Short mmCIF file of C-alpha atoms in Angstrom, two decimals:
data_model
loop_
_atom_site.label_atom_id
_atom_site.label_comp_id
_atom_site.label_asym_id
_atom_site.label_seq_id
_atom_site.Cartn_x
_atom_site.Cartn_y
_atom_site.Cartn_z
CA UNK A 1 -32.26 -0.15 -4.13
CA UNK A 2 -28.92 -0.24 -5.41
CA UNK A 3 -26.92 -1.88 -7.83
CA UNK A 4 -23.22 -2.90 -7.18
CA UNK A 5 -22.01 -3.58 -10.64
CA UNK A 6 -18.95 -5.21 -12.43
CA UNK A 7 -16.85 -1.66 -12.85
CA UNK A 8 -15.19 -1.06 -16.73
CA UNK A 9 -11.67 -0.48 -15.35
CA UNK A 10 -10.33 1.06 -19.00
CA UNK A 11 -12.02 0.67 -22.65
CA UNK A 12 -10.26 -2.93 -23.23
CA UNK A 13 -11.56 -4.57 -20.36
CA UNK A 14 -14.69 -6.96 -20.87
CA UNK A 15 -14.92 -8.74 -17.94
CA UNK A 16 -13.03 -9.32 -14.55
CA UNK A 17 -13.02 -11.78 -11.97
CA UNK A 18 -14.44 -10.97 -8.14
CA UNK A 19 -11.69 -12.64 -5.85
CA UNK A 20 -12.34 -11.16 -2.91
CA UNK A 21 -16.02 -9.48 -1.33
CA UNK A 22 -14.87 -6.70 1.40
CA UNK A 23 -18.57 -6.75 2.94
CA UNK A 24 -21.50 -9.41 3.56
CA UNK A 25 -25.09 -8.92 3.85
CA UNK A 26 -26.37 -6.55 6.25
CA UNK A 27 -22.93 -4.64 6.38
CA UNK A 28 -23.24 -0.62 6.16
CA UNK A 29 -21.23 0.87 3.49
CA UNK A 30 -20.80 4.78 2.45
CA UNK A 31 -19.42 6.11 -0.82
CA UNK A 32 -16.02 5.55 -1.61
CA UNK A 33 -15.80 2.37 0.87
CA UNK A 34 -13.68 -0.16 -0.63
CA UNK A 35 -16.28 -3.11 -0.81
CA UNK A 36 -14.67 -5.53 -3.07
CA UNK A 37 -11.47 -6.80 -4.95
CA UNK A 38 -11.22 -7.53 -8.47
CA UNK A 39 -8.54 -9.29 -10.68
CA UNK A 40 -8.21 -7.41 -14.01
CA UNK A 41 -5.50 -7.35 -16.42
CA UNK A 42 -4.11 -4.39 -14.40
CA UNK A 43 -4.07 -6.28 -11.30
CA UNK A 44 -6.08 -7.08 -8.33
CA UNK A 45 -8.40 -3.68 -8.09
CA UNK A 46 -9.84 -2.25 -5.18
CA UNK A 47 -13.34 -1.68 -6.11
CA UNK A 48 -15.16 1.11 -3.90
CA UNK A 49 -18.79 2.05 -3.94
CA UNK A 50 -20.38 5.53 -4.63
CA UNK A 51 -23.67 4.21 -3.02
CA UNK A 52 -24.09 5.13 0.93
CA UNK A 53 -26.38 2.22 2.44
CA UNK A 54 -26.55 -1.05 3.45
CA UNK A 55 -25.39 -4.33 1.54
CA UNK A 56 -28.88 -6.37 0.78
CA UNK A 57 -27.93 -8.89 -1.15
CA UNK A 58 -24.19 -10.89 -2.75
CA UNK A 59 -25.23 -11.84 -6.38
CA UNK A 60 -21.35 -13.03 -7.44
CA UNK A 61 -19.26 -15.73 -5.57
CA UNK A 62 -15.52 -15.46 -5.24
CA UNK A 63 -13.63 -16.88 -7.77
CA UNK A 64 -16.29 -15.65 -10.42
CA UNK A 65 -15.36 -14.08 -13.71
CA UNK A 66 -18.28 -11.60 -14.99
CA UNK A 67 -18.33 -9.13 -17.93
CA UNK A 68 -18.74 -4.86 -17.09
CA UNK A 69 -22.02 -4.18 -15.87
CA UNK A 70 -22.91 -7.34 -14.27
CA UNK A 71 -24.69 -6.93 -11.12
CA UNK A 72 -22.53 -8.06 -8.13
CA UNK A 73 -24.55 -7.10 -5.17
CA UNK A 74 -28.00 -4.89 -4.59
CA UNK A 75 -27.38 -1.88 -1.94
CA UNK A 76 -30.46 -0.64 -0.04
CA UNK A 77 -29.86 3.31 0.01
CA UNK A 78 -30.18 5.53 2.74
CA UNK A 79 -33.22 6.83 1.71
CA UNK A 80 -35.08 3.35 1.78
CA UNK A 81 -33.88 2.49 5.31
CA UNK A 82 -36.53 0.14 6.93
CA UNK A 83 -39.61 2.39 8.52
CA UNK A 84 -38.85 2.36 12.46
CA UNK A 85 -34.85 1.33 12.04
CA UNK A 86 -33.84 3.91 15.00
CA UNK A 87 -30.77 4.20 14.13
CA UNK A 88 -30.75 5.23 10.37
CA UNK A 89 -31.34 9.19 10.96
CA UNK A 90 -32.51 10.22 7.18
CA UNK A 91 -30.46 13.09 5.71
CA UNK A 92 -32.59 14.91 3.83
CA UNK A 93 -31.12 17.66 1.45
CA UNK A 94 -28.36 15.43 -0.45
CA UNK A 95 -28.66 11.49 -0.55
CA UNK A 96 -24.92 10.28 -1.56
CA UNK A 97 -26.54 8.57 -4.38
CA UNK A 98 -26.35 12.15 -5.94
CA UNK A 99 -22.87 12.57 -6.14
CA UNK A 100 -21.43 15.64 -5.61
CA UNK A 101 -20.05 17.26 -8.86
CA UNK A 102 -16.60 17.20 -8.22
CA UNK A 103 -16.25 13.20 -7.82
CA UNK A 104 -16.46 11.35 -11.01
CA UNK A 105 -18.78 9.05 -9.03
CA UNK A 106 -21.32 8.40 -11.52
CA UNK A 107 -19.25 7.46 -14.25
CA UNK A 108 -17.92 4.80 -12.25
CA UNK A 109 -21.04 3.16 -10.83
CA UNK A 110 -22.78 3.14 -14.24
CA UNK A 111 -20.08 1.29 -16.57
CA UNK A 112 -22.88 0.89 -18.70
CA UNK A 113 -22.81 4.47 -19.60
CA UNK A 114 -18.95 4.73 -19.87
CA UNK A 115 -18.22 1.64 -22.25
CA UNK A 116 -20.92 1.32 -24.83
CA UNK A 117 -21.41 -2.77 -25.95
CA UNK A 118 -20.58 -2.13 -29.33
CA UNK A 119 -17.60 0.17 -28.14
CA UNK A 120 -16.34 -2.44 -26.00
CA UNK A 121 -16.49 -5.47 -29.00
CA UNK A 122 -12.67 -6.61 -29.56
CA UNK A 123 -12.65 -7.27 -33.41
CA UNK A 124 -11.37 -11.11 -33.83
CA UNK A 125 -12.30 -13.36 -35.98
CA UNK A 126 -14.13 -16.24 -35.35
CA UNK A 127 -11.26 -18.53 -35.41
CA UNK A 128 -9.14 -16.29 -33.02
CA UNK A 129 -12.53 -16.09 -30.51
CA UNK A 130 -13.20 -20.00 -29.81
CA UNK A 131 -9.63 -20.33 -29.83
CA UNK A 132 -8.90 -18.08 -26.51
CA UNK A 133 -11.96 -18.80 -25.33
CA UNK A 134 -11.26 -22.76 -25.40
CA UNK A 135 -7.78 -21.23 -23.25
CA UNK A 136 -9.82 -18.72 -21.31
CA UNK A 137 -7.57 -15.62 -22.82
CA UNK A 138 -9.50 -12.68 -22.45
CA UNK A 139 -9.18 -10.94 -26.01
CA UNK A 140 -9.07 -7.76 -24.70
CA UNK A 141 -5.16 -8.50 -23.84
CA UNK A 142 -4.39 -9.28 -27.53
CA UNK A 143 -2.74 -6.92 -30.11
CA UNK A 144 -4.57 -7.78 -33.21
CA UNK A 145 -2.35 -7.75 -36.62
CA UNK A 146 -5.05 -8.53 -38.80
CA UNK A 147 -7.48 -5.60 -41.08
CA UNK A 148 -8.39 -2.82 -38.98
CA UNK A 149 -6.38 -4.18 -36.11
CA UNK A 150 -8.50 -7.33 -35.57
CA UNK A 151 -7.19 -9.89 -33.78
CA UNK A 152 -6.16 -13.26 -35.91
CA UNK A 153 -5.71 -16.79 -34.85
CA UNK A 154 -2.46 -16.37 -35.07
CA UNK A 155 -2.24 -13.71 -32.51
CA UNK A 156 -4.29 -15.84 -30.03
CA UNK A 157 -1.84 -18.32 -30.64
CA UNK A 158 1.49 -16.08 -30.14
CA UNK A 159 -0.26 -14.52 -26.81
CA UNK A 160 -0.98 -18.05 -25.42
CA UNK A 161 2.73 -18.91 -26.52
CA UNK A 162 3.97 -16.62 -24.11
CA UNK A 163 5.81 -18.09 -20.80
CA UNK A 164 5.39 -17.42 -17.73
CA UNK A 165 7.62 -14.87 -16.45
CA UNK A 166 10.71 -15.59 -14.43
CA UNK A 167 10.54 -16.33 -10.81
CA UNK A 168 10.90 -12.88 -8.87
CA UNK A 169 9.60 -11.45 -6.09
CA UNK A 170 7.16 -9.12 -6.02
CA UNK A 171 4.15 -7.24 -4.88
CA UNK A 172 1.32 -10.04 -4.91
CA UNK A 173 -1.69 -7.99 -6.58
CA UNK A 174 0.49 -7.40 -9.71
CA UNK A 175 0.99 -10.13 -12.69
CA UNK A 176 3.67 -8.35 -14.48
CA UNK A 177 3.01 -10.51 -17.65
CA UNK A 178 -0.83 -9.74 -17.72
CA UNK A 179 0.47 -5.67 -17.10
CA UNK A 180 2.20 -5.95 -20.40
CA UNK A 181 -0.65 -7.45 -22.25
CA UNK A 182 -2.81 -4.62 -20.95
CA UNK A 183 -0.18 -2.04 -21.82
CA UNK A 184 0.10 -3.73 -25.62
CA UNK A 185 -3.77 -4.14 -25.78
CA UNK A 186 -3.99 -0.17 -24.85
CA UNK A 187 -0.93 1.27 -27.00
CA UNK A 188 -1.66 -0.79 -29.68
CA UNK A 189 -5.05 0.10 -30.50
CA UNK A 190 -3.16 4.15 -29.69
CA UNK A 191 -1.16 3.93 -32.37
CA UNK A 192 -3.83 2.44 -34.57
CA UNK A 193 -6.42 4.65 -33.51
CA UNK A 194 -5.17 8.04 -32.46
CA UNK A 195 -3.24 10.51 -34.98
CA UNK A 196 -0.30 11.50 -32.57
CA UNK A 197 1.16 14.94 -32.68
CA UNK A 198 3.86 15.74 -30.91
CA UNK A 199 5.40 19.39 -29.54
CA UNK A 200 8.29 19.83 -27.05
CA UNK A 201 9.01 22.80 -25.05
CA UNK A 202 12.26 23.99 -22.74
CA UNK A 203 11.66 25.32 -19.37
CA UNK A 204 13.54 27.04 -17.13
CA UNK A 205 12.48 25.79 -13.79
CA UNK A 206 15.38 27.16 -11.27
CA UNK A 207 13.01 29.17 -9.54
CA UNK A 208 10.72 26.14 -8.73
CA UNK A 209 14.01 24.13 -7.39
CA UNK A 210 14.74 27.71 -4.97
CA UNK A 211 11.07 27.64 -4.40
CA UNK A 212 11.58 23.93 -3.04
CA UNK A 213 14.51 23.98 -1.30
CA UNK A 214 13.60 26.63 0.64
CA UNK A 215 9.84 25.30 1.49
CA UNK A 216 11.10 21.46 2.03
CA UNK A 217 14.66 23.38 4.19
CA UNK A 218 11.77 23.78 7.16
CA UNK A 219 9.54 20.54 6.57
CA UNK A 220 10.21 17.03 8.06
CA UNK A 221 10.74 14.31 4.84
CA UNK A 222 7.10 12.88 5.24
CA UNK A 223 6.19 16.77 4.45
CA UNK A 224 8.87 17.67 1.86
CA UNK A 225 8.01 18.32 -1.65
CA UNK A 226 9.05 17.02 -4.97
CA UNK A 227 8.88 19.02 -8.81
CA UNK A 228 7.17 16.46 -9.45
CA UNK A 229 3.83 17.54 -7.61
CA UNK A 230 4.02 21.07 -9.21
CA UNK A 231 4.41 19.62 -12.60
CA UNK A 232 1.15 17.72 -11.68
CA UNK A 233 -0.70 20.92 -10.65
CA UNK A 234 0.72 23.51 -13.55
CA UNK A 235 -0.40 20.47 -16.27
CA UNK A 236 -3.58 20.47 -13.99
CA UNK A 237 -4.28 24.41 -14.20
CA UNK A 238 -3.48 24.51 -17.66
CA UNK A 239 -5.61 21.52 -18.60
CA UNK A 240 -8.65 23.78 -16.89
CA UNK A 241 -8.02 26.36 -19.62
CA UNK A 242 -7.65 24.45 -22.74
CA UNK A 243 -10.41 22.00 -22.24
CA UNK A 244 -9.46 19.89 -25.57
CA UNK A 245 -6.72 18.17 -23.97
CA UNK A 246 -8.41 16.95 -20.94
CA UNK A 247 -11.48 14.25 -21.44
CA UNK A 248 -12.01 11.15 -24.03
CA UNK A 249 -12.88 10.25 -27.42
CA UNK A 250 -15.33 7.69 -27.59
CA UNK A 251 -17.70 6.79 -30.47
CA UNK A 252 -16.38 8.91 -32.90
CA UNK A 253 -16.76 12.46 -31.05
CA UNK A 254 -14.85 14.45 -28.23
CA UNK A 255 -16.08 15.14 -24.81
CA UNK A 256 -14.22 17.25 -23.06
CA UNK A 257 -14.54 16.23 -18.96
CA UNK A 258 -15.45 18.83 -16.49
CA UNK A 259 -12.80 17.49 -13.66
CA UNK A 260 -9.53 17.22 -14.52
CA UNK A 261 -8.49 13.82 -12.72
CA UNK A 262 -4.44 13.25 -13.96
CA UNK A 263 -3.35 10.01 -14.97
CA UNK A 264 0.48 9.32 -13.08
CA UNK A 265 2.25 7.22 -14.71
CA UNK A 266 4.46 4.88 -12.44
CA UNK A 267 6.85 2.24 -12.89
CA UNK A 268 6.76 -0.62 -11.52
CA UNK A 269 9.68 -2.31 -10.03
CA UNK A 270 10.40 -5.25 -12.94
CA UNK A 271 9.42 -3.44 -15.43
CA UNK A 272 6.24 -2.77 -15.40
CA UNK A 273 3.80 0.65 -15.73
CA UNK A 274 0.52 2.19 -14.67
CA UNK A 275 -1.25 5.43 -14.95
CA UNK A 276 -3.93 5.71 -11.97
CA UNK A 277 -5.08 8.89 -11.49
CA UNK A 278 -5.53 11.92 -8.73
CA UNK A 279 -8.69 13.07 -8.16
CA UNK A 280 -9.41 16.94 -9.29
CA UNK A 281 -5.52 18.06 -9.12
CA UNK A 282 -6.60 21.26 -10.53
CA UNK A 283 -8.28 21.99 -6.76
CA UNK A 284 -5.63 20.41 -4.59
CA UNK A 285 -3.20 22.05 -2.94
CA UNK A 286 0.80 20.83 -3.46
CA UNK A 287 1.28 19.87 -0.21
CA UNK A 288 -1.75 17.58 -0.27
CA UNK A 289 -0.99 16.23 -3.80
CA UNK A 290 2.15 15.88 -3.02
CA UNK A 291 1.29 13.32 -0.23
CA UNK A 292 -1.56 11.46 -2.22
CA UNK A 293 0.83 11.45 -5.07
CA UNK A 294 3.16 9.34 -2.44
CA UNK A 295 0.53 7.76 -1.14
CA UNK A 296 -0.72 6.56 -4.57
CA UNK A 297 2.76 5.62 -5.91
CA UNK A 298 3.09 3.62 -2.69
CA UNK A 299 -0.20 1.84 -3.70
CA UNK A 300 0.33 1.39 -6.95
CA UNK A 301 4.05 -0.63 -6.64
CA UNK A 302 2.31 -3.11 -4.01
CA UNK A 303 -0.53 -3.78 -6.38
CA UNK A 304 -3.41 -1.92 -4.37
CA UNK A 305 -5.22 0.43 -6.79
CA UNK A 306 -8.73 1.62 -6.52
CA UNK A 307 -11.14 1.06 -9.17
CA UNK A 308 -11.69 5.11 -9.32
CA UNK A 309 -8.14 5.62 -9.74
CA UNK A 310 -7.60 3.15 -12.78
CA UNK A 311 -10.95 3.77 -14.82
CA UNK A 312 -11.32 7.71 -15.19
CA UNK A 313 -7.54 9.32 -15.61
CA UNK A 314 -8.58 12.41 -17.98
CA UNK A 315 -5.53 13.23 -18.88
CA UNK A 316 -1.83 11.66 -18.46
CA UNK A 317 1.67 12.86 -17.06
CA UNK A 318 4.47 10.60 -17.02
CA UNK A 319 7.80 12.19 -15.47
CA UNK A 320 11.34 10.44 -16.15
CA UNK A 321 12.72 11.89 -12.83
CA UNK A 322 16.52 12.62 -11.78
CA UNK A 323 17.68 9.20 -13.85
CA UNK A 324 15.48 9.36 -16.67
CA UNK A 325 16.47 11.93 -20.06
CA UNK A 326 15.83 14.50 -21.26
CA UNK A 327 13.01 14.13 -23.35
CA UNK A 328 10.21 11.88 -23.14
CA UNK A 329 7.50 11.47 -26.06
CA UNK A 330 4.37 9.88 -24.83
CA UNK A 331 1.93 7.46 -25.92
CA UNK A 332 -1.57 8.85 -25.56
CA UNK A 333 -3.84 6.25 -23.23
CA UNK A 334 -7.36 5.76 -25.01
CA UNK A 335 -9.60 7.09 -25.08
CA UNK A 336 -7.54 10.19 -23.08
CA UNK A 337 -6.56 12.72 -25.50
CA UNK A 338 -3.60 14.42 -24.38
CA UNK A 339 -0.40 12.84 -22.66
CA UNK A 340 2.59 15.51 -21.37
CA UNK A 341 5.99 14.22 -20.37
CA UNK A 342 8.50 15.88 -18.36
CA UNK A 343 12.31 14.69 -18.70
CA UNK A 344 15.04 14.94 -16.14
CA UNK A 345 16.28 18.50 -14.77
CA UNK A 346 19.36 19.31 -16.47
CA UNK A 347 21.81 22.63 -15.95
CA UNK A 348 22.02 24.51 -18.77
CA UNK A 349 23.58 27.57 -19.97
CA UNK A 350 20.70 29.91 -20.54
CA UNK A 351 20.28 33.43 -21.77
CA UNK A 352 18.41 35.36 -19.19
CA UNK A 353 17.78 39.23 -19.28
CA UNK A 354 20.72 39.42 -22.16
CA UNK A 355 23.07 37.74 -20.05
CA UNK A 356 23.97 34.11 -20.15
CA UNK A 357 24.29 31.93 -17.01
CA UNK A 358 23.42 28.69 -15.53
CA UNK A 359 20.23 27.61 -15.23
CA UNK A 360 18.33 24.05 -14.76
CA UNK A 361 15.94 23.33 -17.72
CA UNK A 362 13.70 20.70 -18.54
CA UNK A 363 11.67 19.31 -21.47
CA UNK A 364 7.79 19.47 -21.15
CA UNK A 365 6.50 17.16 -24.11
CA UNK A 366 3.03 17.19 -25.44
CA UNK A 367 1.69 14.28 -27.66
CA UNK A 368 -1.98 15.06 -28.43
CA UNK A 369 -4.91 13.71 -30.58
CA UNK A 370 -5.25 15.30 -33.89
CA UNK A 371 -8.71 14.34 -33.72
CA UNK A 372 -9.24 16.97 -31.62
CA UNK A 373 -6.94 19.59 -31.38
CA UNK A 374 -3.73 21.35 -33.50
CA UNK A 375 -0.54 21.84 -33.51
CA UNK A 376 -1.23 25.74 -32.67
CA UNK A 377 -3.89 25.08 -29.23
CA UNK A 378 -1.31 22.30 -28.15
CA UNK A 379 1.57 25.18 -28.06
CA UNK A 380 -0.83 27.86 -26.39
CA UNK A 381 -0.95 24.80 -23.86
CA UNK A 382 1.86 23.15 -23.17
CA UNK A 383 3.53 27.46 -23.05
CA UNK A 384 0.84 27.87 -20.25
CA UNK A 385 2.62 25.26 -18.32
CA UNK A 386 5.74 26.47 -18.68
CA UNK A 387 4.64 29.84 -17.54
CA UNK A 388 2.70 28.47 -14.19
CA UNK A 389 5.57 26.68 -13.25
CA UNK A 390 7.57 30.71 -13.22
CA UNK A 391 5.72 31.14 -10.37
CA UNK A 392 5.92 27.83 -8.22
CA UNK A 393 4.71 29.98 -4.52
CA UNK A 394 0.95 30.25 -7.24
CA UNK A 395 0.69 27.11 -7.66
CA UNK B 1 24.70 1.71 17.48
CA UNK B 2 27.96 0.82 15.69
CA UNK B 3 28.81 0.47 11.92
CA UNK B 4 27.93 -2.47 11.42
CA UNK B 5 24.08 -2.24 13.20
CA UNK B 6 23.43 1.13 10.41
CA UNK B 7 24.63 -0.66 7.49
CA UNK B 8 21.90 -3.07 8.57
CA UNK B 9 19.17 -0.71 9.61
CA UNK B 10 19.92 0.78 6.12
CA UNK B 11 19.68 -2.28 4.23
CA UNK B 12 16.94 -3.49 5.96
CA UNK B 13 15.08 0.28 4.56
CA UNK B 14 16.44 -0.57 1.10
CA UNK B 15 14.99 -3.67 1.15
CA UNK B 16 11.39 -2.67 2.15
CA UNK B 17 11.90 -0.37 -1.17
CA UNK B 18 13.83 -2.57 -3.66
CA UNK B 19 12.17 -6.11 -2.31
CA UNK B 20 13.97 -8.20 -4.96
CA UNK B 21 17.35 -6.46 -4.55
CA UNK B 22 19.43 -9.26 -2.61
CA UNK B 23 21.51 -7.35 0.25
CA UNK B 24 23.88 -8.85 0.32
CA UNK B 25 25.22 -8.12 -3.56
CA UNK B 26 24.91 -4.10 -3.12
CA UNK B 27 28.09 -2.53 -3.51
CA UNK B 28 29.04 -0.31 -0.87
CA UNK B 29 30.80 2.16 -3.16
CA UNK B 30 27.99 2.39 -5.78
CA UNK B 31 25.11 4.92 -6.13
CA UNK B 32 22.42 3.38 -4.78
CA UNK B 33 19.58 4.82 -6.91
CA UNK B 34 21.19 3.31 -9.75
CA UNK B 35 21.93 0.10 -8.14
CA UNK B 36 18.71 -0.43 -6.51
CA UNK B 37 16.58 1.38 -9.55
CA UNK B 38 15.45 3.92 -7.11
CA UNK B 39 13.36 6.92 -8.06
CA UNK B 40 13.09 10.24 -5.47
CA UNK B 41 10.01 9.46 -4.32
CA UNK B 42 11.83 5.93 -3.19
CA UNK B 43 14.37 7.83 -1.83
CA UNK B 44 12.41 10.58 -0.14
CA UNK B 45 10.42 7.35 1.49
CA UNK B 46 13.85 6.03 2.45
CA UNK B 47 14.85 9.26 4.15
CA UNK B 48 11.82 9.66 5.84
CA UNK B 49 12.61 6.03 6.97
CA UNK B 50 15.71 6.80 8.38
CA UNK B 51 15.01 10.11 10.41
CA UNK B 52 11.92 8.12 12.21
CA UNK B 53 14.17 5.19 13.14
CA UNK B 54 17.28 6.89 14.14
CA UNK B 55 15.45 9.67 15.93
CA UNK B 56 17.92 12.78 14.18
CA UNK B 57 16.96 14.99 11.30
CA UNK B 58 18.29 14.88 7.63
CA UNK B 59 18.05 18.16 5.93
CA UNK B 60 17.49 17.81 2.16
CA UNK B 61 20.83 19.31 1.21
CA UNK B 62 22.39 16.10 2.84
CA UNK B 63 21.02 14.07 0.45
CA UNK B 64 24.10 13.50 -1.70
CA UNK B 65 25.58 12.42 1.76
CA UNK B 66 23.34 9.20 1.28
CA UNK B 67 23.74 8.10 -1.92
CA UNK B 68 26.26 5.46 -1.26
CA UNK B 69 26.22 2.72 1.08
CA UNK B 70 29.45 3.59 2.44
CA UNK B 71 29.19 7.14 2.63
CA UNK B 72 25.57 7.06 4.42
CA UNK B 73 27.28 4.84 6.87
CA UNK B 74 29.31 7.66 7.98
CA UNK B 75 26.82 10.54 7.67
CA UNK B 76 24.15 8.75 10.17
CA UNK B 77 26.94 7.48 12.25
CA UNK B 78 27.95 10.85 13.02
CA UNK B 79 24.74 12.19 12.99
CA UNK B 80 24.35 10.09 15.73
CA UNK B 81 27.23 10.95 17.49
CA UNK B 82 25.77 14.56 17.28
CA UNK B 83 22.56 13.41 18.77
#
């Protein structure tokens, strides 16, 4: 037996709300089968199992707020099918319950082990705590002003203060005002926590653009290609050689992660943002992150993001685009260590074999946890980069 | 399909991308991505949009040819003629 638990969607989340159950009793599910829907701070998440069997039991109604790690339903695995049941052929060698090393699966379906109780305490004092709890405000959402970043009465009082937003339409699974609590909750305790360095680097990507044009001059649009996926997979191949900028700082030490799963950071129409991530982008090929980058982007503007997507980014990329500028410094997501920004594509005249000519450059960023790493390892990276992306056809 | 029928084919695209954008107020001279805050993965969608409605094909070095109202009017209306 199984148990379906109450997912930790990001270090500042406590608790979240079931609002929707996918399956009922008796239903067979296998891993990564979206089984139920969850309204976070984020959102409304798509919560997915990583056990294969059948649903025995719904512990949580609808409508139920619960904190991580609460059980929400108990899962019979394959392996304890009923004696006799005809139909449930036993696979010996590899139950799913033993995930396969390449999907973060267990990290997921044991929050327990992710966000540590004491980790997970939001300082307040006691004022501040019966005070959002008398308004149901999750303190998790409030930027605390007070010692050590603890939250006051006072800043219960200013985030209950705030109106609701102005009438818009929009994608229904996203509350743009409970998005920017999360994102002040998040870069808040950054900037207390995390001592940012920053490094910026110019690269000459013209041959990635040739490299482009010519691959997306034969593809149909739903095939074509964007920079944007290479810079994905060069930050991806060069996260896989300098392992201290790729995996989370929790309790005081560094572990580096073993799959590199990047963080993309998308707007969202109204003004908005979110970093889900791609699963192991270091072992993708671009055409297929290309299309689960679209696919994910797609997702993530109409509110539909999977719970494995939003809880285990390992490290961040957030690209400005062909409207953006030129240089973008990032704010490092806890407990990631490691954010890299690319700015817009910009011609430039640039010295190449003694010569000068044209040439279209951009700015590759690297804001990284001193914590962990120096000024020295987070050049050797973010030049590694800029050297995969010289030879975009390797990628 | 006449002028009038593409501008609203490629409204009716814009608006799947830019929901809260009210058709009616885009300007037909301005650059759309600006107008409608539209990044290239938005616009690649909106391409991709366009070539499976109107049945023709539109090579990525047309894209400039799109970036107004007005002038993608005139590039899919004679891309259609061309059909």
């Amino acid at each position: 037996m199984a148990d379906f638990r109450m997912p930790s969607l990001g270090a500042d989340m406590e608790a979240g709300t079931l609002v929707e159950w996918l399956v009922k009793p008796g239903d067979r599910v296998k891993h990564g089968d979206i089984v139920a829907i969850v309204e976070t701070q984020k959102g409304a998440i798509e919560i997915e199992t990583f056990q294969a069997g059948e649903i025995e039991r719904i512990l949580i109604d609808v409508k139920t707020k619960v904190p991580v790690g609460t059980v929400l339903a108990r899962i019979r695995t394959a392996d304890e099918a009923k004696p006799g049941a005809g139909e449930a052929v036993p696979q010996p060698p590899a139950p799913p319950a033993a995930a396969p090393p390449v999907v973060p699966a267990k990290i997921v379906a044991a929050p327990s082990i992710m966000v540590p109780a004491g980790a997970a305490r939001v300082r307040a004092s006691p004022a501040a705590r019966k005070l959002a709890a008398e308004h149901g405000l999750d303190l998790a959402a409030v930027a605390g002003s007070g010692p050590e970043g603890a939250i006051t009465h006072a800043d219960v009082e200013r985030s209950l203060a705030v109106g609701p937003a102005p009438e818009m339409k929009r994608a229904p699974g996203i509350d743009l005002d409970a998005m920017r609590l999360a994102i002040a909750a998040a870069m808040a305790r950054s900037k207390r926590e995390i001592p940012h360095y920053y490094l910026a680097h110019e690269v000459d990507v013209t041959g990635c653009e040739a490299w482009l044009a010519q691959q997306n001059a034969t593809l149909p649009p739903d095939r074509r290609l964007l920079l944007g996926a290479l810079a994905l997979k060069a930050t991806a191949i060069a996260a896989r050689r300098f392992p201290a900028f790729n995996g989370f700082y929790r309790d005081g030490r560094y572990e580096p992660s073993p799959s590199i799963h990047v963080g993309v950071a998308i707007a969202i129409r109204g003004g908005g943002l979110a970093a889900p991530a791609l699963h192991d982008v270091d072992q993708l090929p671009v055409d297929a992150l290309m299309s689960r980058m679209r696919d994910l982007v797609q997702r993530t503007r109409l509110g539909r993001i999977r719970s494995s997507e939003i809880s285990d980014p390992t490290i961040t990329v957030s690209s400005l685009g062909e409207r953006g500028v030129e240089v973008l410094y990032g704010v490092i997501y806890p407990p990631q260590v490691a954010i890299i920004g690319f700015g817009k594509v910009v011609a430039r005249p640039w010295v190449v074999d003694g010569s000068v000519g044209p040439r279209s450059i951009v700015t590759i960023t690297l804001s990284a946890d001193h914590r962990v790493s120096d000024g020295h390892g987070g050049a050797l990276f973010l030049s590694e980069i800029g050297k995969l992306l010289q030879q975009p056809e390797r990628l | 399909m006449n002028d009038l029928e593409i501008r609203k084919l490629v409204i009716e695209e814009l608006g799947k991308i830019a929901p809260e954008a009210d058709p009616a107020s885009i300007d037909a001279g301005a650059d759309l991505r600006d107008a409608l805050d539209i990044d290239s993965i938005d616009f690649l969608n909106f391409v991709t949009a366009l070539t499976r409605r109107l049945g023709i094909d539109i090579p990525e070095i047309d894209y400039p040819k799109l970036v107004t109202l007005d002038r993608a009017a005139a590039y899919l209306a004679a891309k259609l003629v061309a059909k």
